[in-house]
Amino acid sequence: DIQMTQSPSSLSASVGDRVTITCRASQSISTYLNWYQQKLGKAPKVLLYAASTLQSGVPSRFSASGSGTDFTLTISSLQPEDFATYYCQQSSNTPLTFGQGTRLEIE
Amino acid sequence: QVQLQESGPGLVKPSETLSLTCTVSGGSISGYSWNWIRQPPGKGLEWIGYIYYSGSTNYKPSLTSRVTMSVDTSKSQFSLRLSSVTAADTAVYYCARKTGKPYYFDYWGQGTLVTVSS
């Protein structure tokens, strides 16, 4: 199985801050990497797919990059609605696997 | 707008079989793979497996012996059966649609909590 490791596991930040979350795969996954946002009690929602493509309707303050084994998700200017848990997910090989999540909290 | 809705019992006894159905509306079930993903309370996401509209399946190896998925295209539904459940199977179960290449989950159900307890 491909292991996905996110860092940090939790992060405190303020509205307007720029934040970056990293995701590392245990082997190369090319650009088969997706990012999801999950709010408490809700299903995850895709933000970006194929490492850097913004899903329709997602604000442009979200961006992502990477290929191979190292990936990043950046939120350029945090908004109140961005406080949530973020997951990376690889779709290169089955079993499909997720990172453990990064909980983004208000500072 | 595609919508997915899980249904099934919220409480299952240990050693019994968990059965859930996902109903797809607002779009065709053809042309996609249909997935089950679960999330134990307070924990992360675990992919269980998928079934194509054609009926072919791909399960997480550690669950293969206990998982069966099926699809009913006439009803736009797909189902999950997980046998011999234990407390470790207590989770919110989500159904989700996976796109073709580059393969991501674009639509999710709201999730249903299944508790394994006597």
PDB file of N, CA, C and O in Angstrom, chain B residues 35-91:
ATOM      1  N   ASN B  35     -17.865   4.080  -4.994  1.00  0.00           N
ATOM      2  CA  ASN B  35     -16.966   3.730  -3.899  1.00  0.00           C
ATOM      3  C   ASN B  35     -17.643   3.772  -2.534  1.00  0.00           C
ATOM      4  O   ASN B  35     -18.610   4.518  -2.325  1.00  0.00           O
ATOM      5  N   TRP B  36     -17.080   2.996  -1.622  1.00  0.00           N
ATOM      6  CA  TRP B  36     -17.419   3.090  -0.212  1.00  0.00           C
ATOM      7  C   TRP B  36     -16.167   3.484   0.553  1.00  0.00           C
ATOM      8  O   TRP B  36     -15.084   2.908   0.350  1.00  0.00           O
ATOM      9  N   ILE B  37     -16.334   4.456   1.427  1.00  0.00           N
ATOM     10  CA  ILE B  37     -15.251   5.001   2.244  1.00  0.00           C
ATOM     11  C   ILE B  37     -15.807   5.125   3.656  1.00  0.00           C
ATOM     12  O   ILE B  37     -16.977   5.490   3.834  1.00  0.00           O
ATOM     13  N   ARG B  38     -14.999   4.814   4.653  1.00  0.00           N
ATOM     14  CA  ARG B  38     -15.502   4.933   6.014  1.00  0.00           C
ATOM     15  C   ARG B  38     -14.573   5.758   6.888  1.00  0.00           C
ATOM     16  O   ARG B  38     -13.398   5.957   6.551  1.00  0.00           O
ATOM     17  N   GLN B  39     -15.115   6.226   7.995  1.00  0.00           N
ATOM     18  CA  GLN B  39     -14.373   7.093   8.902  1.00  0.00           C
ATOM     19  C   GLN B  39     -14.789   6.783  10.335  1.00  0.00           C
ATOM     20  O   GLN B  39     -15.872   7.182  10.776  1.00  0.00           O
ATOM     21  N   PRO B  40     -13.957   6.058  11.070  1.00  0.00           N
ATOM     22  CA  PRO B  40     -14.268   5.816  12.498  1.00  0.00           C
ATOM     23  C   PRO B  40     -14.377   7.149  13.228  1.00  0.00           C
ATOM     24  O   PRO B  40     -13.735   8.130  12.840  1.00  0.00           O
ATOM     25  N   PRO B  41     -15.168   7.182  14.286  1.00  0.00           N
ATOM     26  CA  PRO B  41     -15.351   8.449  15.018  1.00  0.00           C
ATOM     27  C   PRO B  41     -14.023   9.079  15.423  1.00  0.00           C
ATOM     28  O   PRO B  41     -13.177   8.430  16.039  1.00  0.00           O
ATOM     29  N   GLY B  42     -13.822  10.326  15.033  1.00  0.00           N
ATOM     30  CA  GLY B  42     -12.622  11.067  15.392  1.00  0.00           C
ATOM     31  C   GLY B  42     -11.362  10.675  14.644  1.00  0.00           C
ATOM     32  O   GLY B  42     -10.274  11.149  14.978  1.00  0.00           O
ATOM     33  N   LYS B  43     -11.519   9.831  13.630  1.00  0.00           N
ATOM     34  CA  LYS B  43     -10.328   9.356  12.908  1.00  0.00           C
ATOM     35  C   LYS B  43     -10.374   9.727  11.433  1.00  0.00           C
ATOM     36  O   LYS B  43     -11.247  10.478  10.995  1.00  0.00           O
ATOM     37  N   GLY B  44      -9.424   9.209  10.669  1.00  0.00           N
ATOM     38  CA  GLY B  44      -9.302   9.552   9.269  1.00  0.00           C
ATOM     39  C   GLY B  44     -10.132   8.677   8.349  1.00  0.00           C
ATOM     40  O   GLY B  44     -10.923   7.842   8.779  1.00  0.00           O
ATOM     41  N   LEU B  45      -9.926   8.893   7.060  1.00  0.00           N
ATOM     42  CA  LEU B  45     -10.720   8.247   6.016  1.00  0.00           C
ATOM     43  C   LEU B  45     -10.055   6.963   5.539  1.00  0.00           C
ATOM     44  O   LEU B  45      -8.843   6.926   5.321  1.00  0.00           O
ATOM     45  N   GLU B  46     -10.869   5.937   5.343  1.00  0.00           N
ATOM     46  CA  GLU B  46     -10.383   4.646   4.861  1.00  0.00           C
ATOM     47  C   GLU B  46     -11.213   4.218   3.662  1.00  0.00           C
ATOM     48  O   GLU B  46     -12.439   4.071   3.769  1.00  0.00           O
ATOM     49  N   TRP B  47     -10.547   3.989   2.549  1.00  0.00           N
ATOM     50  CA  TRP B  47     -11.226   3.486   1.350  1.00  0.00           C
ATOM     51  C   TRP B  47     -11.507   2.000   1.520  1.00  0.00           C
ATOM     52  O   TRP B  47     -10.619   1.233   1.906  1.00  0.00           O
ATOM     53  N   ILE B  48     -12.732   1.593   1.236  1.00  0.00           N
ATOM     54  CA  ILE B  48     -13.131   0.192   1.370  1.00  0.00           C
ATOM     55  C   ILE B  48     -13.055  -0.521   0.029  1.00  0.00           C
ATOM     56  O   ILE B  48     -12.602  -1.668  -0.061  1.00  0.00           O
ATOM     57  N   GLY B  49     -13.493   0.149  -1.033  1.00  0.00           N
ATOM     58  CA  GLY B  49     -13.465  -0.463  -2.341  1.00  0.00           C
ATOM     59  C   GLY B  49     -14.412   0.231  -3.299  1.00  0.00           C
ATOM     60  O   GLY B  49     -15.083   1.194  -2.937  1.00  0.00           O
ATOM     61  N   TYR B  50     -14.430  -0.262  -4.536  1.00  0.00           N
ATOM     62  CA  TYR B  50     -15.357   0.292  -5.512  1.00  0.00           C
ATOM     63  C   TYR B  50     -15.944  -0.790  -6.400  1.00  0.00           C
ATOM     64  O   TYR B  50     -15.417  -1.912  -6.476  1.00  0.00           O
ATOM     65  N   ILE B  51     -17.028  -0.411  -7.023  1.00  0.00           N
ATOM     66  CA  ILE B  51     -17.662  -1.250  -8.026  1.00  0.00           C
ATOM     67  C   ILE B  51     -17.942  -0.377  -9.236  1.00  0.00           C
ATOM     68  O   ILE B  51     -18.398   0.759  -9.110  1.00  0.00           O
ATOM     69  N   TYR B  52     -17.614  -0.891 -10.397  1.00  0.00           N
ATOM     70  CA  TYR B  52     -17.959  -0.196 -11.620  1.00  0.00           C
ATOM     71  C   TYR B  52     -19.425  -0.465 -11.950  1.00  0.00           C
ATOM     72  O   TYR B  52     -20.000  -1.457 -11.518  1.00  0.00           O
ATOM     73  N   TYR B  53     -19.973   0.390 -12.796  1.00  0.00           N
ATOM     74  CA  TYR B  53     -21.346   0.208 -13.237  1.00  0.00           C
ATOM     75  C   TYR B  53     -21.511  -1.151 -13.936  1.00  0.00           C
ATOM     76  O   TYR B  53     -22.592  -1.727 -13.949  1.00  0.00           O
ATOM     77  N   SER B  54     -20.405  -1.660 -14.477  1.00  0.00           N
ATOM     78  CA  SER B  54     -20.440  -2.951 -15.173  1.00  0.00           C
ATOM     79  C   SER B  54     -20.483  -4.129 -14.199  1.00  0.00           C
ATOM     80  O   SER B  54     -20.777  -5.262 -14.592  1.00  0.00           O
ATOM     81  N   GLY B  55     -20.144  -3.847 -12.934  1.00  0.00           N
ATOM     82  CA  GLY B  55     -20.163  -4.914 -11.930  1.00  0.00           C
ATOM     83  C   GLY B  55     -18.778  -5.359 -11.473  1.00  0.00           C
ATOM     84  O   GLY B  55     -18.666  -6.099 -10.490  1.00  0.00           O
ATOM     85  N   SER B  56     -17.726  -4.921 -12.160  1.00  0.00           N
ATOM     86  CA  SER B  56     -16.395  -5.315 -11.711  1.00  0.00           C
ATOM     87  C   SER B  56     -16.042  -4.569 -10.427  1.00  0.00           C
ATOM     88  O   SER B  56     -16.487  -3.449 -10.214  1.00  0.00           O
ATOM     89  N   THR B  57     -15.255  -5.224  -9.581  1.00  0.00           N
ATOM     90  CA  THR B  57     -14.987  -4.679  -8.251  1.00  0.00           C
ATOM     91  C   THR B  57     -13.493  -4.614  -7.945  1.00  0.00           C
ATOM     92  O   THR B  57     -12.672  -5.297  -8.561  1.00  0.00           O
ATOM     93  N   ASN B  58     -13.166  -3.798  -6.974  1.00  0.00           N
ATOM     94  CA  ASN B  58     -11.808  -3.694  -6.456  1.00  0.00           C
ATOM     95  C   ASN B  58     -11.927  -3.350  -4.987  1.00  0.00           C
ATOM     96  O   ASN B  58     -12.460  -2.294  -4.634  1.00  0.00           O
ATOM     97  N   TYR B  59     -11.469  -4.247  -4.122  1.00  0.00           N
ATOM     98  CA  TYR B  59     -11.608  -4.067  -2.682  1.00  0.00           C
ATOM     99  C   TYR B  59     -10.254  -3.844  -2.029  1.00  0.00           C
ATOM    100  O   TYR B  59      -9.215  -4.327  -2.509  1.00  0.00           O
ATOM    101  N   LYS B  60     -10.263  -3.169  -0.896  1.00  0.00           N
ATOM    102  CA  LYS B  60      -9.048  -3.048  -0.090  1.00  0.00           C
ATOM    103  C   LYS B  60      -8.640  -4.453   0.347  1.00  0.00           C
ATOM    104  O   LYS B  60      -9.481  -5.207   0.893  1.00  0.00           O
ATOM    105  N   PRO B  61      -7.400  -4.841   0.111  1.00  0.00           N
ATOM    106  CA  PRO B  61      -6.981  -6.226   0.397  1.00  0.00           C
ATOM    107  C   PRO B  61      -7.276  -6.695   1.819  1.00  0.00           C
ATOM    108  O   PRO B  61      -7.698  -7.837   2.008  1.00  0.00           O
ATOM    109  N   SER B  62      -7.108  -5.825   2.805  1.00  0.00           N
ATOM    110  CA  SER B  62      -7.311  -6.254   4.195  1.00  0.00           C
ATOM    111  C   SER B  62      -8.783  -6.513   4.514  1.00  0.00           C
ATOM    112  O   SER B  62      -9.100  -7.081   5.557  1.00  0.00           O
ATOM    113  N   LEU B  63      -9.681  -6.082   3.631  1.00  0.00           N
ATOM    114  CA  LEU B  63     -11.114  -6.270   3.857  1.00  0.00           C
ATOM    115  C   LEU B  63     -11.740  -7.250   2.873  1.00  0.00           C
ATOM    116  O   LEU B  63     -12.924  -7.589   3.006  1.00  0.00           O
ATOM    117  N   THR B  64     -10.952  -7.697   1.905  1.00  0.00           N
ATOM    118  CA  THR B  64     -11.503  -8.502   0.808  1.00  0.00           C
ATOM    119  C   THR B  64     -12.312  -9.695   1.284  1.00  0.00           C
ATOM    120  O   THR B  64     -13.353 -10.013   0.704  1.00  0.00           O
ATOM    121  N   SER B  65     -11.856 -10.357   2.327  1.00  0.00           N
ATOM    122  CA  SER B  65     -12.540 -11.582   2.770  1.00  0.00           C
ATOM    123  C   SER B  65     -13.920 -11.289   3.350  1.00  0.00           C
ATOM    124  O   SER B  65     -14.748 -12.197   3.483  1.00  0.00           O
ATOM    125  N   ARG B  66     -14.184 -10.035   3.692  1.00  0.00           N
ATOM    126  CA  ARG B  66     -15.452  -9.717   4.363  1.00  0.00           C
ATOM    127  C   ARG B  66     -16.360  -8.801   3.533  1.00  0.00           C
ATOM    128  O   ARG B  66     -17.506  -8.576   3.929  1.00  0.00           O
ATOM    129  N   VAL B  67     -15.860  -8.282   2.417  1.00  0.00           N
ATOM    130  CA  VAL B  67     -16.606  -7.264   1.657  1.00  0.00           C
ATOM    131  C   VAL B  67     -17.220  -7.844   0.391  1.00  0.00           C
ATOM    132  O   VAL B  67     -16.577  -8.627  -0.322  1.00  0.00           O
ATOM    133  N   THR B  68     -18.460  -7.435   0.140  1.00  0.00           N
ATOM    134  CA  THR B  68     -19.108  -7.711  -1.134  1.00  0.00           C
ATOM    135  C   THR B  68     -19.827  -6.447  -1.577  1.00  0.00           C
ATOM    136  O   THR B  68     -20.550  -5.830  -0.790  1.00  0.00           O
ATOM    137  N   MET B  69     -19.588  -6.039  -2.808  1.00  0.00           N
ATOM    138  CA  MET B  69     -20.314  -4.891  -3.368  1.00  0.00           C
ATOM    139  C   MET B  69     -21.118  -5.352  -4.573  1.00  0.00           C
ATOM    140  O   MET B  69     -20.696  -6.258  -5.297  1.00  0.00           O
ATOM    141  N   SER B  70     -22.246  -4.718  -4.768  1.00  0.00           N
ATOM    142  CA  SER B  70     -23.098  -5.032  -5.904  1.00  0.00           C
ATOM    143  C   SER B  70     -23.698  -3.736  -6.446  1.00  0.00           C
ATOM    144  O   SER B  70     -23.706  -2.710  -5.763  1.00  0.00           O
ATOM    145  N   VAL B  71     -24.174  -3.813  -7.677  1.00  0.00           N
ATOM    146  CA  VAL B  71     -24.772  -2.638  -8.313  1.00  0.00           C
ATOM    147  C   VAL B  71     -26.065  -3.034  -9.000  1.00  0.00           C
ATOM    148  O   VAL B  71     -26.174  -4.137  -9.555  1.00  0.00           O
ATOM    149  N   ASP B  72     -27.042  -2.166  -8.914  1.00  0.00           N
ATOM    150  CA  ASP B  72     -28.317  -2.353  -9.616  1.00  0.00           C
ATOM    151  C   ASP B  72     -28.533  -1.108 -10.470  1.00  0.00           C
ATOM    152  O   ASP B  72     -29.019  -0.089  -9.970  1.00  0.00           O
ATOM    153  N   THR B  73     -28.146  -1.194 -11.738  1.00  0.00           N
ATOM    154  CA  THR B  73     -28.223  -0.005 -12.594  1.00  0.00           C
ATOM    155  C   THR B  73     -29.669   0.414 -12.849  1.00  0.00           C
ATOM    156  O   THR B  73     -29.938   1.600 -13.038  1.00  0.00           O
ATOM    157  N   SER B  74     -30.586  -0.533 -12.816  1.00  0.00           N
ATOM    158  CA  SER B  74     -31.992  -0.191 -13.082  1.00  0.00           C
ATOM    159  C   SER B  74     -32.568   0.698 -11.978  1.00  0.00           C
ATOM    160  O   SER B  74     -33.489   1.480 -12.222  1.00  0.00           O
ATOM    161  N   LYS B  75     -32.014   0.559 -10.783  1.00  0.00           N
ATOM    162  CA  LYS B  75     -32.471   1.377  -9.658  1.00  0.00           C
ATOM    163  C   LYS B  75     -31.491   2.500  -9.336  1.00  0.00           C
ATOM    164  O   LYS B  75     -31.709   3.260  -8.388  1.00  0.00           O
ATOM    165  N   SER B  76     -30.397   2.594 -10.067  1.00  0.00           N
ATOM    166  CA  SER B  76     -29.335   3.565  -9.777  1.00  0.00           C
ATOM    167  C   SER B  76     -28.862   3.431  -8.336  1.00  0.00           C
ATOM    168  O   SER B  76     -28.752   4.415  -7.598  1.00  0.00           O
ATOM    169  N   GLN B  77     -28.606   2.197  -7.951  1.00  0.00           N
ATOM    170  CA  GLN B  77     -28.151   1.924  -6.594  1.00  0.00           C
ATOM    171  C   GLN B  77     -26.939   1.006  -6.607  1.00  0.00           C
ATOM    172  O   GLN B  77     -26.767   0.187  -7.508  1.00  0.00           O
ATOM    173  N   PHE B  78     -26.096   1.165  -5.595  1.00  0.00           N
ATOM    174  CA  PHE B  78     -25.048   0.198  -5.362  1.00  0.00           C
ATOM    175  C   PHE B  78     -24.990  -0.067  -3.863  1.00  0.00           C
ATOM    176  O   PHE B  78     -25.459   0.742  -3.056  1.00  0.00           O
ATOM    177  N   SER B  79     -24.455  -1.234  -3.523  1.00  0.00           N
ATOM    178  CA  SER B  79     -24.572  -1.693  -2.144  1.00  0.00           C
ATOM    179  C   SER B  79     -23.253  -2.226  -1.605  1.00  0.00           C
ATOM    180  O   SER B  79     -22.374  -2.647  -2.354  1.00  0.00           O
ATOM    181  N   LEU B  80     -23.181  -2.218  -0.284  1.00  0.00           N
ATOM    182  CA  LEU B  80     -22.022  -2.743   0.454  1.00  0.00           C
ATOM    183  C   LEU B  80     -22.521  -3.756   1.469  1.00  0.00           C
ATOM    184  O   LEU B  80     -23.503  -3.503   2.180  1.00  0.00           O
ATOM    185  N   ARG B  81     -21.848  -4.877   1.524  1.00  0.00           N
ATOM    186  CA  ARG B  81     -22.064  -5.842   2.600  1.00  0.00           C
ATOM    187  C   ARG B  81     -20.712  -6.124   3.235  1.00  0.00           C
ATOM    188  O   ARG B  81     -19.736  -6.421   2.528  1.00  0.00           O
ATOM    189  N   LEU B  82     -20.671  -6.016   4.549  1.00  0.00           N
ATOM    190  CA  LEU B  82     -19.448  -6.274   5.309  1.00  0.00           C
ATOM    191  C   LEU B  82     -19.803  -7.297   6.381  1.00  0.00           C
ATOM    192  O   LEU B  82     -20.601  -7.014   7.279  1.00  0.00           O
ATOM    193  N   SER B  83     -19.205  -8.471   6.288  1.00  0.00           N
ATOM    194  CA  SER B  83     -19.590  -9.562   7.182  1.00  0.00           C
ATOM    195  C   SER B  83     -18.722  -9.604   8.438  1.00  0.00           C
ATOM    196  O   SER B  83     -17.674  -8.953   8.516  1.00  0.00           O
ATOM    197  N   SER B  84     -19.169 -10.376   9.391  1.00  0.00           N
ATOM    198  CA  SER B  84     -18.416 -10.635  10.633  1.00  0.00           C
ATOM    199  C   SER B  84     -17.896  -9.351  11.278  1.00  0.00           C
ATOM    200  O   SER B  84     -16.712  -9.232  11.592  1.00  0.00           O
ATOM    201  N   VAL B  85     -18.794  -8.405  11.459  1.00  0.00           N
ATOM    202  CA  VAL B  85     -18.351  -7.100  11.954  1.00  0.00           C
ATOM    203  C   VAL B  85     -17.964  -7.168  13.434  1.00  0.00           C
ATOM    204  O   VAL B  85     -18.459  -8.014  14.193  1.00  0.00           O
ATOM    205  N   THR B  86     -17.066  -6.263  13.792  1.00  0.00           N
ATOM    206  CA  THR B  86     -16.661  -6.069  15.189  1.00  0.00           C
ATOM    207  C   THR B  86     -16.777  -4.583  15.502  1.00  0.00           C
ATOM    208  O   THR B  86     -17.081  -3.767  14.612  1.00  0.00           O
ATOM    209  N   ALA B  87     -16.469  -4.240  16.743  1.00  0.00           N
ATOM    210  CA  ALA B  87     -16.536  -2.838  17.145  1.00  0.00           C
ATOM    211  C   ALA B  87     -15.616  -1.968  16.282  1.00  0.00           C
ATOM    212  O   ALA B  87     -15.876  -0.772  16.103  1.00  0.00           O
ATOM    213  N   ALA B  88     -14.558  -2.546  15.766  1.00  0.00           N
ATOM    214  CA  ALA B  88     -13.618  -1.795  14.922  1.00  0.00           C
ATOM    215  C   ALA B  88     -14.247  -1.335  13.609  1.00  0.00           C
ATOM    216  O   ALA B  88     -13.684  -0.472  12.921  1.00  0.00           O
ATOM    217  N   ASP B  89     -15.385  -1.897  13.263  1.00  0.00           N
ATOM    218  CA  ASP B  89     -16.087  -1.497  12.036  1.00  0.00           C
ATOM    219  C   ASP B  89     -17.066  -0.352  12.286  1.00  0.00           C
ATOM    220  O   ASP B  89     -17.716   0.114  11.340  1.00  0.00           O
ATOM    221  N   THR B  90     -17.174   0.092  13.518  1.00  0.00           N
ATOM    222  CA  THR B  90     -18.010   1.258  13.823  1.00  0.00           C
ATOM    223  C   THR B  90     -17.424   2.486  13.145  1.00  0.00           C
ATOM    224  O   THR B  90     -16.250   2.824  13.340  1.00  0.00           O
ATOM    225  N   ALA B  91     -18.236   3.153  12.335  1.00  0.00           N
ATOM    226  CA  ALA B  91     -17.729   4.274  11.543  1.00  0.00           C
ATOM    227  C   ALA B  91     -18.889   4.988  10.845  1.00  0.00           C
ATOM    228  O   ALA B  91     -19.993   4.450  10.766  1.00  0.00           O
TER     229      ALA B  91
END
